Amino acid sequence: MKTIGFLASMFGAVLLSSSLCSCSNDDNEPAGTPVTPGGDTPPEVVEETGLTEELESVYNQDINDFAFNALRTLAARNDGSSLVFSPVSAASVLAMLNDGAAGQTRQELLSVLGFGQASTKALNEYFLKLLVTAPEADPTTTLHLANAVFADKDCTFRQSFIEDMNQFYHAESAALDFASPAAIEYINSWCERQTEGLIPVFLNALSPDFRSILLNAMYFRGKWVTPFISKSTSSRTFYLEDGTEKEVDMMYNDKWEGNLNRYCETDSFQAVRMAYGQGSYAMTVILPKKDVATVSDILGRLNAGSWQELGSRLKRPSELLSIGLPRFTITTSDAAENLSGVLQSMGAATLFSSSAELPGILEGINLPVSEIKQKAIIRVTEEGTEAAVVTGSMILIDDPDEPVIIYFRADHPFVYVISDVNTGVVYFAGTYQG
């Protein structure tokens, strides 16, 4: 069974890179031309350790530490607004960058991701397994991941890089004229297709100084095992942490049960895990107790270890459980789209500077990343959840007679997570602030 913490619904990120590069002078190459890898002699190949079951288990913990570290940092910069974020999408782009990184930049990427001294081979094989197994976990729930790498028509990807992108990330690759309006249309069309129309525009503009763009997209759609009752949805008061109030559409299910749903309670919070489909994926909502804890308190305690512990504490409720949850849609705000500052504060210092070491991506060029951007959306309704995300990196030139009823009323800010129930890997995560 897989559980997904859903703190973010749909998001996109892109990496841009630009600089002087070895180029061809063919100005007539159309947008969408398949990339031809460079023919220079590749660097000496060093035999690396691949992914093992033991390493996979360790990496599942590592990527969740990255998820909650990034979520905390994002929340601190988000001015108390609701938030949606996809750690797996962001990590996928960083792993693609890692494939072409060297020296200090590679060490910083591995440190930010939490993967320590992981070999490139093992890391690539781990993300390949996520890419392949996630869609197969539950035939009644959709979780689709896709990757793409685009180069300006005057630049060439290294052969080893393109081979790894094809083998481990199943990435679409193409040479585009970044100075042409057709290029941005091509990229946005790719994002729209991979997110089922939820993210029709990822890039509003495309600088001709960009030299390459690496993209990851993800789409999720799941129906609750126990749907909310539509006729019970009504306007209710939501209590913000600053003491103000607002009206929200509150969904209700007064007889929330089912073999796949889970609940637990501590002195500081209540938590419910609401399953989708056949139970491989679920949303966990962590609700701080009023006047005892806040969303910041919960985020401050979340890490791979505490997430795993929470999973073990969530049990099938022995009493009737009455659930109240806002119906909501969250999209990434303009201010939250840029992940560059977040990643720099987490330790990726050289990636965005002239000291960046990314020699393995483009032939004859070693360029820094200009920006890593993410765009996401999540919609939570009586029937279920739909979410999408795009992350991009851009390289730029320079039952008793009298039953006991437990009430879970999410009428104040909370944390939500969508995760794989078996592995605990967090695909989406965020906060709802009303």
Tab-separated table of C-alpha atoms in Angstrom:
chain	number	residue	atom	x	y	z
A	1	MET	CA	0.000	0.000	0.000
A	2	LYS	CA	1.300	3.464	-0.813
A	3	THR	CA	0.528	6.728	1.033
A	4	ILE	CA	1.264	10.126	-0.399
A	5	GLY	CA	1.523	13.190	1.798
A	6	PHE	CA	-0.162	15.908	-0.151
A	7	LEU	CA	1.104	19.299	0.872
A	8	ALA	CA	1.175	20.439	-2.706
A	9	SER	CA	-1.183	19.766	-5.485
A	10	MET	CA	0.326	20.680	-8.760
A	11	PHE	CA	3.646	22.308	-9.256
A	12	GLY	CA	6.231	22.910	-11.933
A	13	ALA	CA	9.854	23.691	-11.793
A	14	VAL	CA	12.368	24.469	-14.468
A	15	LEU	CA	16.118	24.895	-14.609
A	16	LEU	CA	17.570	27.391	-17.053
A	17	SER	CA	21.174	27.684	-18.092
A	18	SER	CA	22.902	30.090	-20.439
A	19	SER	CA	26.384	31.115	-21.462
A	20	LEU	CA	28.791	31.209	-24.353
A	21	CYS	CA	28.752	27.805	-25.909
A	22	SER	CA	30.129	25.824	-28.773
A	23	CYS	CA	27.401	26.147	-31.362
A	24	SER	CA	26.385	25.366	-34.860
A	25	ASN	CA	25.318	28.083	-37.245
A	26	ASP	CA	22.209	26.369	-38.595
A	27	ASP	CA	19.502	28.969	-38.085
A	28	ASN	CA	16.865	26.864	-39.852
A	29	GLU	CA	16.573	24.008	-37.371
A	30	PRO	CA	12.884	23.721	-36.402
A	31	ALA	CA	11.506	23.628	-32.877
A	32	GLY	CA	11.216	20.085	-31.636
A	33	THR	CA	14.189	18.667	-33.532
A	34	PRO	CA	15.447	15.588	-31.650
A	35	VAL	CA	18.714	16.217	-29.860
A	36	THR	CA	21.861	14.800	-31.393
A	37	PRO	CA	24.359	13.973	-28.641
A	38	GLY	CA	27.834	15.394	-28.972
A	39	GLY	CA	30.499	13.163	-30.376
A	40	ASP	CA	33.430	14.208	-28.215
A	41	THR	CA	35.131	11.556	-26.162
A	42	PRO	CA	33.166	11.229	-22.918
A	43	PRO	CA	34.866	11.405	-19.526
A	44	GLU	CA	36.418	8.213	-18.225
A	45	VAL	CA	33.702	5.893	-16.942
A	46	VAL	CA	34.117	4.805	-13.334
A	47	GLU	CA	32.234	1.685	-12.230
A	48	GLU	CA	29.652	2.708	-9.624
A	49	THR	CA	27.502	0.821	-7.175
A	50	GLY	CA	23.893	0.463	-8.293
A	51	LEU	CA	20.647	0.535	-6.325
A	52	THR	CA	20.060	-2.226	-3.776
A	53	GLU	CA	16.991	-2.929	-1.625
A	54	GLU	CA	18.867	-1.604	1.394
A	55	LEU	CA	19.841	1.594	-0.426
A	56	GLU	CA	16.292	2.062	-1.702
A	57	SER	CA	14.969	1.962	1.862
A	58	VAL	CA	17.600	4.512	2.938
A	59	TYR	CA	16.806	6.771	-0.031
A	60	ASN	CA	13.082	6.673	0.808
A	61	GLN	CA	13.978	8.172	4.173
A	62	ASP	CA	16.436	10.627	2.635
A	63	ILE	CA	13.959	12.019	0.111
A	64	ASN	CA	11.390	12.550	2.882
A	65	ASP	CA	13.935	14.498	4.917
A	66	PHE	CA	14.424	16.659	1.814
A	67	ALA	CA	10.636	16.986	1.479
A	68	PHE	CA	10.067	18.310	4.988
A	69	ASN	CA	13.210	20.475	5.041
A	70	ALA	CA	12.106	22.152	1.813
A	71	LEU	CA	8.501	22.473	2.992
A	72	ARG	CA	9.608	24.174	6.212
A	73	THR	CA	11.789	26.606	4.289
A	74	LEU	CA	9.023	27.376	1.805
A	75	ALA	CA	6.456	27.911	4.557
A	76	ALA	CA	8.764	30.315	6.395
A	77	ARG	CA	9.030	32.405	3.204
A	78	ASN	CA	5.341	32.199	2.302
A	79	ASP	CA	3.922	34.800	4.725
A	80	GLY	CA	1.311	32.484	6.203
A	81	SER	CA	-0.372	31.739	2.872
A	82	SER	CA	-1.574	28.304	1.825
A	83	LEU	CA	1.076	26.266	0.079
A	84	VAL	CA	1.397	23.416	-2.394
A	85	PHE	CA	4.728	21.732	-3.138
A	86	SER	CA	5.958	18.527	-4.779
A	87	PRO	CA	9.227	17.301	-3.282
A	88	VAL	CA	9.516	14.363	-5.690
A	89	SER	CA	9.236	16.685	-8.693
A	90	ALA	CA	11.850	19.072	-7.312
A	91	ALA	CA	14.149	16.194	-6.355
A	92	SER	CA	13.820	14.689	-9.837
A	93	VAL	CA	15.152	17.878	-11.446
A	94	LEU	CA	18.001	18.059	-8.932
A	95	ALA	CA	18.861	14.426	-9.649
A	96	MET	CA	18.962	15.180	-13.382
A	97	LEU	CA	21.329	18.065	-12.666
A	98	ASN	CA	23.405	15.790	-10.466
A	99	ASP	CA	23.962	13.497	-13.446
A	100	GLY	CA	26.013	16.240	-15.090
A	101	ALA	CA	27.521	17.749	-11.951
A	102	ALA	CA	31.026	17.420	-10.529
A	103	GLY	CA	33.113	18.525	-7.565
A	104	GLN	CA	31.637	20.848	-4.960
A	105	THR	CA	28.403	21.346	-6.893
A	106	ARG	CA	27.707	17.617	-6.915
A	107	GLN	CA	28.446	17.324	-3.194
A	108	GLU	CA	26.080	20.197	-2.452
A	109	LEU	CA	23.302	18.675	-4.568
A	110	LEU	CA	23.635	15.344	-2.770
A	111	SER	CA	23.682	17.120	0.591
A	112	VAL	CA	20.547	19.151	-0.188
A	113	LEU	CA	18.764	16.001	-1.372
A	114	GLY	CA	19.981	14.161	1.718
A	115	PHE	CA	21.611	11.369	-0.289
A	116	GLY	CA	25.083	11.741	1.208
A	117	GLN	CA	27.709	9.987	-0.912
A	118	ALA	CA	25.254	8.280	-3.284
A	119	SER	CA	26.667	7.185	-6.612
A	120	THR	CA	25.156	8.723	-9.726
A	121	LYS	CA	24.156	5.248	-10.918
A	122	ALA	CA	22.313	4.374	-7.705
A	123	LEU	CA	20.575	7.758	-7.628
A	124	ASN	CA	19.477	7.479	-11.260
A	125	GLU	CA	18.197	3.943	-10.686
A	126	TYR	CA	16.214	5.124	-7.662
A	127	PHE	CA	14.409	7.817	-9.650
A	128	LEU	CA	13.820	5.344	-12.473
A	129	LYS	CA	12.085	3.043	-10.007
A	130	LEU	CA	9.836	5.890	-8.801
A	131	LEU	CA	9.048	6.782	-12.412
A	132	VAL	CA	8.100	3.213	-13.342
A	133	THR	CA	6.423	1.891	-10.183
A	134	ALA	CA	4.327	4.904	-9.117
A	135	PRO	CA	1.813	4.603	-11.986
A	136	GLU	CA	1.435	0.846	-11.409
A	137	ALA	CA	0.698	0.923	-7.679
A	138	ASP	CA	-3.074	1.355	-7.995
A	139	PRO	CA	-5.011	0.907	-11.277
A	140	THR	CA	-7.884	3.019	-9.879
A	141	THR	CA	-5.657	6.014	-9.038
A	142	THR	CA	-3.584	8.043	-11.491
A	143	LEU	CA	-0.022	9.125	-10.682
A	144	HIS	CA	1.987	9.961	-13.769
A	145	LEU	CA	5.548	11.322	-13.882
A	146	ALA	CA	7.372	12.632	-16.963
A	147	ASN	CA	10.702	14.301	-17.735
A	148	ALA	CA	12.107	16.348	-20.609
A	149	VAL	CA	15.411	18.002	-21.519
A	150	PHE	CA	15.523	20.794	-24.097
A	151	ALA	CA	18.638	22.470	-25.507
A	152	ASP	CA	18.955	25.627	-27.548
A	153	LYS	CA	19.495	24.747	-31.204
A	154	ASP	CA	23.067	26.095	-31.087
A	155	CYS	CA	24.069	23.812	-28.213
A	156	THR	CA	24.588	20.079	-27.871
A	157	PHE	CA	23.965	17.806	-24.903
A	158	ARG	CA	26.817	15.498	-23.972
A	159	GLN	CA	26.244	11.985	-25.235
A	160	SER	CA	26.549	10.416	-21.778
A	161	PHE	CA	24.011	12.878	-20.362
A	162	ILE	CA	21.408	12.205	-23.063
A	163	GLU	CA	21.923	8.454	-22.676
A	164	ASP	CA	21.279	8.699	-18.921
A	165	MET	CA	18.245	10.960	-19.410
A	166	ASN	CA	16.767	8.433	-21.844
A	167	GLN	CA	17.607	5.331	-19.802
A	168	PHE	CA	16.806	6.476	-16.273
A	169	TYR	CA	14.348	9.359	-16.710
A	170	HIS	CA	12.607	8.354	-19.970
A	171	ALA	CA	13.082	11.998	-20.867
A	172	GLU	CA	11.860	13.541	-24.086
A	173	SER	CA	14.679	15.522	-25.682
A	174	ALA	CA	14.669	18.151	-28.409
A	175	ALA	CA	16.690	21.030	-29.820
A	176	LEU	CA	14.671	24.255	-29.879
A	177	ASP	CA	15.291	27.779	-31.138
A	178	PHE	CA	14.921	29.582	-27.805
A	179	ALA	CA	14.719	32.909	-29.662
A	180	SER	CA	11.558	31.764	-31.471
A	181	PRO	CA	8.000	32.007	-30.051
A	182	ALA	CA	7.539	28.417	-31.242
A	183	ALA	CA	9.929	27.196	-28.529
A	184	ILE	CA	7.888	28.506	-25.594
A	185	GLU	CA	4.733	27.161	-27.236
A	186	TYR	CA	6.402	23.748	-27.546
A	187	ILE	CA	7.505	23.703	-23.887
A	188	ASN	CA	4.164	24.925	-22.510
A	189	SER	CA	2.339	22.406	-24.688
A	190	TRP	CA	4.469	19.624	-23.203
A	191	CYS	CA	3.641	20.826	-19.668
A	192	GLU	CA	-0.069	21.050	-20.479
A	193	ARG	CA	-0.143	17.492	-21.871
A	194	GLN	CA	1.741	15.976	-18.937
A	195	THR	CA	-0.525	17.676	-16.352
A	196	GLU	CA	-3.829	16.934	-18.122
A	197	GLY	CA	-4.360	20.630	-18.766
A	198	LEU	CA	-3.927	21.738	-15.160
A	199	ILE	CA	-0.749	23.690	-15.932
A	200	PRO	CA	-1.262	25.105	-19.441
A	201	VAL	CA	1.397	27.800	-19.046
A	202	PHE	CA	4.621	27.076	-17.225
A	203	LEU	CA	6.852	29.696	-18.829
A	204	ASN	CA	5.529	33.185	-19.570
A	205	ALA	CA	8.714	34.136	-21.410
A	206	LEU	CA	11.799	32.371	-22.721
A	207	SER	CA	15.089	34.232	-22.860
A	208	PRO	CA	17.230	33.591	-25.944
A	209	ASP	CA	20.130	33.474	-23.479
A	210	PHE	CA	18.870	30.166	-22.066
A	211	ARG	CA	20.987	27.221	-23.152
A	212	SER	CA	19.096	24.267	-21.676
A	213	ILE	CA	15.924	23.490	-19.759
A	214	LEU	CA	15.339	20.359	-17.646
A	215	LEU	CA	11.731	19.589	-16.725
A	216	ASN	CA	9.786	17.207	-14.524
A	217	ALA	CA	5.989	17.041	-14.528
A	218	MET	CA	3.603	15.056	-12.353
A	219	TYR	CA	-0.145	14.505	-12.418
A	220	PHE	CA	-2.256	12.915	-9.668
A	221	ARG	CA	-5.943	12.036	-9.570
A	222	GLY	CA	-7.581	9.905	-6.891
A	223	LYS	CA	-11.079	9.234	-5.600
A	224	TRP	CA	-11.649	8.888	-1.869
A	225	VAL	CA	-12.368	5.406	-0.547
A	226	THR	CA	-14.925	7.188	1.642
A	227	PRO	CA	-16.288	10.227	-0.260
A	228	PHE	CA	-17.707	13.253	1.489
A	229	ILE	CA	-21.448	13.821	1.217
A	230	SER	CA	-22.013	16.648	-1.295
A	231	LYS	CA	-25.347	17.749	0.137
A	232	SER	CA	-23.704	18.208	3.543
A	233	THR	CA	-21.134	20.746	2.286
A	234	SER	CA	-21.912	24.174	3.702
A	235	SER	CA	-20.328	27.513	4.538
A	236	ARG	CA	-18.573	27.397	7.906
A	237	THR	CA	-16.184	29.582	9.896
A	238	PHE	CA	-12.453	28.912	9.537
A	239	TYR	CA	-10.276	30.272	12.356
A	240	LEU	CA	-6.935	31.687	11.238
A	241	GLU	CA	-3.896	31.663	13.506
A	242	ASP	CA	-3.833	35.476	13.718
A	243	GLY	CA	-7.247	35.439	15.413
A	244	THR	CA	-9.274	36.469	12.356
A	245	GLU	CA	-12.028	34.403	10.768
A	246	LYS	CA	-13.222	33.638	7.258
A	247	GLU	CA	-15.948	31.549	5.654
A	248	VAL	CA	-15.006	28.345	3.783
A	249	ASP	CA	-16.959	25.546	2.125
A	250	MET	CA	-16.692	22.730	4.684
A	251	MET	CA	-17.195	19.136	3.514
A	252	TYR	CA	-18.596	16.597	5.974
A	253	ASN	CA	-18.739	12.873	6.476
A	254	ASP	CA	-20.335	11.964	9.812
A	255	LYS	CA	-19.775	8.222	9.389
A	256	TRP	CA	-16.216	8.118	8.139
A	257	GLU	CA	-15.067	4.545	8.245
A	258	GLY	CA	-13.532	1.947	5.985
A	259	ASN	CA	-10.729	-0.588	6.253
A	260	LEU	CA	-8.171	1.678	4.541
A	261	ASN	CA	-8.716	4.921	6.484
A	262	ARG	CA	-6.664	5.690	9.586
A	263	TYR	CA	-6.702	8.070	12.583
A	264	CYS	CA	-4.546	8.998	15.569
A	265	GLU	CA	-4.465	11.677	18.265
A	266	THR	CA	-1.757	13.074	20.512
A	267	ASP	CA	-1.625	15.884	23.055
A	268	SER	CA	-0.780	18.385	20.307
A	269	PHE	CA	-2.560	17.230	17.135
A	270	GLN	CA	-5.107	15.000	15.427
A	271	ALA	CA	-4.268	13.225	12.183
A	272	VAL	CA	-6.331	11.377	9.593
A	273	ARG	CA	-5.096	9.375	6.623
A	274	MET	CA	-7.747	9.322	3.906
A	275	ALA	CA	-7.164	6.631	1.305
A	276	TYR	CA	-7.726	6.852	-2.431
A	277	GLY	CA	-8.825	4.064	-4.756
A	278	GLN	CA	-7.531	0.703	-3.551
A	279	GLY	CA	-5.462	2.278	-0.780
A	280	SER	CA	-2.020	2.558	-2.350
A	281	TYR	CA	-2.107	6.326	-2.024
A	282	ALA	CA	-3.588	8.540	0.659
A	283	MET	CA	-3.733	12.078	1.967
A	284	THR	CA	-2.689	12.630	5.556
A	285	VAL	CA	-4.065	15.750	7.251
A	286	ILE	CA	-2.300	16.840	10.447
A	287	LEU	CA	-4.476	19.231	12.456
A	288	PRO	CA	-2.815	21.089	15.374
A	289	LYS	CA	-4.960	21.320	18.483
A	290	LYS	CA	-6.197	24.855	19.065
A	291	ASP	CA	-4.271	26.838	21.683
A	292	VAL	CA	-1.759	23.981	21.947
A	293	ALA	CA	0.179	23.879	18.670
A	294	THR	CA	0.432	25.677	15.320
A	295	VAL	CA	1.219	24.683	11.749
A	296	SER	CA	4.773	25.951	12.316
A	297	ASP	CA	5.078	23.681	15.349
A	298	ILE	CA	3.988	20.684	13.281
A	299	LEU	CA	6.353	21.536	10.431
A	300	GLY	CA	9.195	21.992	12.904
A	301	ARG	CA	8.768	18.413	14.107
A	302	LEU	CA	8.317	16.738	10.729
A	303	ASN	CA	11.220	14.743	9.357
A	304	ALA	CA	11.660	11.279	7.884
A	305	GLY	CA	11.752	9.684	11.332
A	306	SER	CA	8.691	11.425	12.768
A	307	TRP	CA	6.790	10.822	9.498
A	308	GLN	CA	7.523	7.113	9.743
A	309	GLU	CA	6.484	7.124	13.411
A	310	LEU	CA	3.223	8.876	12.547
A	311	GLY	CA	2.514	6.196	9.951
A	312	SER	CA	2.901	3.486	12.566
A	313	ARG	CA	0.545	5.314	14.976
A	314	LEU	CA	-2.255	5.767	12.464
A	315	LYS	CA	-4.807	3.016	13.153
A	316	ARG	CA	-8.247	2.087	11.992
A	317	PRO	CA	-10.546	4.074	14.330
A	318	SER	CA	-12.418	1.966	16.861
A	319	GLU	CA	-15.141	4.604	17.216
A	320	LEU	CA	-17.202	6.480	14.666
A	321	LEU	CA	-15.261	9.374	13.220
A	322	SER	CA	-16.937	12.571	12.018
A	323	ILE	CA	-14.751	14.439	9.513
A	324	GLY	CA	-14.993	18.085	8.467
A	325	LEU	CA	-12.519	19.277	5.836
A	326	PRO	CA	-12.543	22.431	3.673
A	327	ARG	CA	-13.084	22.045	-0.059
A	328	PHE	CA	-10.127	23.902	-1.502
A	329	THR	CA	-7.928	24.709	-4.459
A	330	ILE	CA	-4.348	25.904	-3.978
A	331	THR	CA	-2.041	27.098	-6.746
A	332	THR	CA	1.565	28.168	-6.443
A	333	SER	CA	1.785	31.915	-5.917
A	334	ASP	CA	4.122	33.994	-8.091
A	335	ALA	CA	6.320	34.619	-5.063
A	336	ALA	CA	6.606	30.894	-4.260
A	337	GLU	CA	7.385	29.698	-7.806
A	338	ASN	CA	11.114	30.384	-7.618
A	339	LEU	CA	12.832	27.639	-5.629
A	340	SER	CA	16.342	28.988	-6.174
A	341	GLY	CA	16.523	30.896	-2.885
A	342	VAL	CA	15.090	27.955	-0.969
A	343	LEU	CA	17.676	25.572	-2.403
A	344	GLN	CA	20.509	28.034	-1.794
A	345	SER	CA	19.509	28.378	1.840
A	346	MET	CA	19.461	24.573	2.082
A	347	GLY	CA	23.074	24.396	0.894
A	348	ALA	CA	23.108	24.540	-2.928
A	349	ALA	CA	25.368	27.587	-2.975
A	350	THR	CA	27.579	27.037	-6.038
A	351	LEU	CA	24.786	25.733	-8.310
A	352	PHE	CA	23.599	29.270	-9.078
A	353	SER	CA	27.041	30.937	-9.136
A	354	SER	CA	29.944	31.239	-11.542
A	355	SER	CA	31.619	28.495	-9.468
A	356	ALA	CA	29.026	25.923	-10.595
A	357	GLU	CA	30.499	22.661	-11.854
A	358	LEU	CA	28.071	21.184	-14.411
A	359	PRO	CA	30.449	20.000	-17.138
A	360	GLY	CA	28.504	16.850	-17.947
A	361	ILE	CA	25.345	18.452	-19.379
A	362	LEU	CA	26.332	20.476	-22.466
A	363	GLU	CA	29.253	19.875	-24.814
A	364	GLY	CA	32.091	22.315	-24.231
A	365	ILE	CA	30.183	24.427	-21.698
A	366	ASN	CA	30.158	24.637	-17.917
A	367	LEU	CA	27.304	26.955	-16.953
A	368	PRO	CA	25.510	27.806	-13.703
A	369	VAL	CA	21.783	27.384	-13.172
A	370	SER	CA	19.843	30.608	-13.556
A	371	GLU	CA	16.638	29.514	-11.862
A	372	ILE	CA	14.742	26.515	-10.575
A	373	LYS	CA	11.027	27.092	-10.744
A	374	GLN	CA	8.028	25.078	-9.650
A	375	LYS	CA	4.366	25.505	-10.473
A	376	ALA	CA	1.731	23.357	-8.784
A	377	ILE	CA	-1.989	23.053	-8.184
A	378	ILE	CA	-4.205	20.905	-5.974
A	379	ARG	CA	-7.994	20.572	-5.888
A	380	VAL	CA	-9.677	18.780	-2.999
A	381	THR	CA	-13.393	18.028	-3.412
A	382	GLU	CA	-16.082	15.726	-2.040
A	383	GLU	CA	-15.122	13.059	-4.600
A	384	GLY	CA	-11.342	13.135	-4.281
A	385	THR	CA	-8.181	15.023	-5.222
A	386	GLU	CA	-6.578	16.209	-8.437
A	387	ALA	CA	-3.106	17.717	-8.503
A	388	ALA	CA	-0.308	18.534	-10.897
A	389	VAL	CA	3.175	20.005	-10.805
A	390	VAL	CA	5.951	21.071	-13.154
A	391	THR	CA	9.482	21.724	-11.947
A	392	GLY	CA	12.115	23.166	-14.200
A	393	SER	CA	15.759	24.105	-14.123
A	394	MET	CA	17.073	26.718	-16.504
A	395	ILE	CA	20.710	27.224	-17.374
A	396	LEU	CA	21.340	30.793	-18.413
A	397	ILE	CA	24.282	32.498	-19.992
A	398	ASP	CA	26.019	34.283	-17.574
A	399	ASP	CA	-20.648	0.205	16.192
A	400	PRO	CA	-22.280	0.129	19.876
A	401	ASP	CA	-25.854	1.231	20.782
A	402	GLU	CA	-24.492	4.548	21.986
A	403	PRO	CA	-21.379	4.993	19.894
A	404	VAL	CA	-18.515	7.233	20.883
A	405	ILE	CA	-17.956	9.785	18.125
A	406	ILE	CA	-14.567	11.358	17.474
A	407	TYR	CA	-14.779	14.787	15.849
A	408	PHE	CA	-12.102	15.916	13.401
A	409	ARG	CA	-12.907	19.467	12.353
A	410	ALA	CA	-10.272	21.068	10.136
A	411	ASP	CA	-11.595	24.568	10.846
A	412	HIS	CA	-8.158	26.079	11.394
A	413	PRO	CA	-4.802	25.853	9.530
A	414	PHE	CA	-3.356	22.390	8.937
A	415	VAL	CA	-0.651	20.422	7.146
A	416	TYR	CA	-1.493	17.936	4.391
A	417	VAL	CA	0.679	15.251	2.774
A	418	ILE	CA	0.155	12.810	-0.122
A	419	SER	CA	2.404	9.793	0.106
A	420	ASP	CA	3.044	6.199	-0.818
A	421	VAL	CA	1.547	4.124	1.973
A	422	ASN	CA	4.101	1.312	1.699
A	423	THR	CA	7.318	3.292	1.311
A	424	GLY	CA	6.172	6.536	2.946
A	425	VAL	CA	7.629	8.583	0.061
A	426	VAL	CA	6.051	12.044	-0.011
A	427	TYR	CA	4.937	13.101	-3.497
A	428	PHE	CA	3.001	16.246	-2.539
A	429	ALA	CA	2.895	18.289	0.654
A	430	GLY	CA	1.629	21.632	1.785
A	431	THR	CA	-0.306	23.744	4.228
A	432	TYR	CA	-3.859	25.071	4.164
A	433	GLN	CA	-4.215	28.480	5.837
A	434	GLY	CA	-7.751	29.286	4.763
